[in-house]
XYZ file of C-alpha atoms in Angstrom:
233
model
C -53.088 59.052 57.400
C -52.023 60.438 60.778
C -48.714 62.285 60.826
C -46.174 61.724 63.566
C -45.510 64.416 66.111
C -42.104 65.269 64.616
C -43.622 65.701 61.126
C -46.458 67.868 62.462
C -43.977 70.070 64.296
C -41.874 70.402 61.134
C -44.917 71.475 59.112
C -45.922 73.820 61.917
C -42.561 75.595 61.929
C -43.318 77.711 58.909
C -45.236 80.865 58.112
C -46.787 82.401 55.042
C -44.800 85.355 53.678
C -45.034 87.769 50.763
C -42.315 87.954 48.119
C -42.516 91.403 46.551
C -41.534 91.777 42.916
C -41.225 94.888 40.805
C -44.575 94.255 39.103
C -46.466 92.556 41.927
C -46.030 89.840 44.542
C -46.412 86.171 45.351
C -46.867 84.251 48.599
C -44.687 81.408 49.789
C -43.612 79.536 52.908
C -40.722 80.412 55.171
C -39.344 78.370 58.033
C -39.742 79.859 61.494
C -38.403 78.910 64.884
C -41.755 79.248 66.613
C -44.332 76.502 65.893
C -47.630 77.839 64.608
C -50.974 77.131 66.194
C -52.435 74.061 64.383
C -55.663 75.903 63.591
C -53.818 78.900 62.201
C -51.541 76.624 60.162
C -54.653 75.242 58.445
C -55.920 78.753 57.790
C -52.603 79.785 56.244
C -52.577 76.671 54.058
C -56.041 77.622 52.798
C -54.935 81.173 52.049
C -51.859 79.859 50.226
C -54.041 77.666 48.016
C -56.435 80.528 47.317
C -53.581 82.841 46.291
C -52.391 80.219 43.818
C -55.853 80.023 42.265
C -56.666 83.751 42.029
C -54.187 86.277 43.389
C -56.248 89.436 42.896
C -59.450 88.039 44.373
C -57.639 86.575 47.395
C -55.713 89.805 47.902
C -59.022 91.682 48.125
C -60.621 89.261 50.601
C -57.472 89.310 52.737
C -58.575 92.789 53.790
C -61.524 91.281 55.682
C -59.277 88.831 57.565
C -59.020 89.088 61.351
C -55.721 90.954 61.978
C -55.428 89.504 65.490
C -54.012 86.271 64.022
C -50.170 86.048 64.124
C -49.452 86.998 60.526
C -45.874 87.369 59.322
C -44.711 90.982 58.959
C -44.952 90.843 55.160
C -48.440 89.273 55.231
C -49.499 91.911 57.757
C -48.365 94.611 55.325
C -50.319 93.044 52.462
C -53.339 92.771 54.762
C -52.913 96.451 55.653
C -52.974 97.494 51.980
C -56.148 95.473 51.306
C -57.785 96.669 54.532
C -57.033 100.297 53.723
C -58.623 99.846 50.304
C -61.761 98.240 51.771
C -62.157 101.013 54.343
C -61.811 103.621 51.573
C -64.303 101.662 49.480
C -66.788 101.679 52.352
C -66.545 105.485 52.497
C -67.402 105.843 48.806
C -70.540 107.885 48.297
C -73.390 106.173 46.402
C -71.561 102.851 46.484
C -74.833 100.949 46.177
C -75.687 102.802 42.984
C -72.209 102.524 41.520
C -71.530 98.888 42.489
C -69.053 97.443 39.930
C -68.509 100.902 38.418
C -67.056 102.225 41.692
C -63.400 103.185 41.546
C -61.445 104.025 44.693
C -58.649 106.480 44.015
C -55.291 106.106 45.733
C -54.633 109.584 47.090
C -51.221 110.920 48.031
C -51.810 110.728 51.799
C -52.869 107.079 51.623
C -49.893 106.244 49.406
C -47.502 107.865 51.872
C -49.144 106.098 54.813
C -48.887 102.673 53.170
C -45.264 103.166 52.206
C -44.469 104.049 55.822
C -46.071 100.752 56.837
C -43.622 98.782 54.685
C -41.714 96.223 56.758
C -38.202 94.890 56.361
C -39.025 91.917 54.155
C -38.099 90.172 50.925
C -38.327 92.577 47.981
C -39.432 95.724 49.812
C -36.901 97.682 47.778
C -39.487 97.424 44.967
C -42.160 99.180 47.025
C -42.967 102.619 45.637
C -45.908 104.644 44.395
C -46.106 102.754 41.123
C -46.186 99.384 42.901
C -49.007 100.568 45.160
C -50.859 101.964 42.160
C -50.824 98.548 40.480
C -51.895 96.842 43.711
C -54.724 99.370 44.144
C -55.915 98.771 40.575
C -55.878 95.032 41.279
C -58.095 95.558 44.328
C -60.499 97.780 42.380
C -60.770 95.137 39.685
C -61.338 92.352 42.220
C -64.165 94.212 43.970
C -65.798 95.055 40.650
C -65.752 91.400 39.599
C -67.111 90.185 42.952
C -69.949 92.693 43.363
C -71.010 92.290 39.728
C -72.116 88.730 40.409
C -73.277 89.257 44.017
C -77.035 88.839 44.459
C -77.661 91.363 47.214
C -76.885 94.869 48.386
C -73.375 96.180 48.894
C -74.147 96.464 52.622
C -75.070 92.767 52.644
C -71.835 91.974 50.823
C -69.759 93.741 53.459
C -71.748 92.222 56.323
C -71.230 88.712 54.948
C -67.459 89.128 55.246
C -66.965 91.450 58.211
C -68.941 93.215 60.915
C -66.159 95.743 61.431
C -66.433 97.519 58.095
C -69.734 98.911 56.838
C -70.542 101.200 53.892
C -71.216 104.815 54.795
C -74.900 105.398 55.488
C -76.943 107.510 53.107
C -78.535 110.838 53.956
C -81.771 111.773 52.201
C -83.184 115.266 51.683
C -86.973 115.418 51.475
C -88.855 118.455 50.142
C -91.661 119.196 52.615
C -94.167 121.982 53.217
C -93.174 124.695 55.645
C -95.484 126.555 58.031
C -93.573 129.766 57.420
C -95.319 131.854 54.742
C -92.123 133.414 53.451
C -90.598 129.946 53.013
C -93.364 127.633 51.733
C -91.016 124.681 51.345
C -88.157 123.222 53.384
C -85.802 120.271 53.341
C -86.059 117.471 55.888
C -82.859 115.451 56.291
C -83.086 111.770 57.212
C -80.603 108.911 57.234
C -80.911 105.165 56.822
C -80.491 103.338 60.108
C -79.865 99.585 60.443
C -80.549 99.378 64.178
C -83.439 97.070 63.343
C -81.755 94.015 61.777
C -84.965 93.110 59.946
C -85.113 96.248 57.829
C -83.550 99.640 57.270
C -85.448 102.675 58.584
C -85.316 106.369 57.761
C -84.825 108.549 60.824
C -84.384 112.314 61.309
C -80.714 113.211 60.979
C -80.619 114.504 64.583
C -81.163 110.903 65.766
C -77.696 110.036 64.470
C -76.222 112.014 67.371
C -77.789 109.472 69.715
C -77.261 106.331 67.638
C -73.564 107.028 67.047
C -72.834 108.530 70.436
C -69.317 107.461 71.340
C -68.518 106.521 67.738
C -67.240 109.802 66.350
C -65.565 108.300 63.226
C -68.891 106.750 62.139
C -70.765 109.999 62.766
C -68.194 111.986 60.808
C -68.396 109.504 57.931
C -72.162 109.950 57.824
C -72.009 113.753 57.942
C -69.250 113.789 55.333
C -71.882 112.897 52.727
C -73.654 116.193 53.528
C -70.431 118.105 53.012
C -69.820 116.345 49.715
C -73.370 117.084 48.524
C -72.961 120.749 49.481
C -69.839 121.016 47.342
C -71.660 119.664 44.292
C -75.059 121.325 44.807
């Protein structure tokens, strides 16, 4: 049945918001003076339905959502929490090996940053470190449940939901023969490159300076795995 213009405008004058409670949150509709784009209204309706079915799972996938859409301030905050978790997850060393056993810790700096992001919205007086800790645990649990049943690599999982966030690349140390008599063996460092979409290749670590030229954050993420390995070995 086709809806009249007045009815469509009435339905369009609403936005999805987050109602924050002491122990968690829920999503609901709020009237707004500015009519929403029809396409975005459909997207919000889908997200609303998904939150009703499985809050934790939908909360996690919200982090992959395109932030350029006109989200309400409270939904943008919730998106920011989920996005921050996913970015931290992507930086987790050996994520492919850990898979559902991976646990992303909520450090003090991240907690402070997220609390500073808090908007003026319904229930924000309940936002504190404990609230974020529960939300973080919910996101950890959701990822664990999703990757446990995913038939593919973690990199494939990320790529299927977003091209903006990718797991940190791995660096490999190979024991090779050395031409120097006093040092008969040496380590050759390589990294996995996905420049070729058909397969991953191992390239000398120095090639990363060329591949990630102009993308300093990505290069630092890659080299951070060397620093972490040095601290443990």
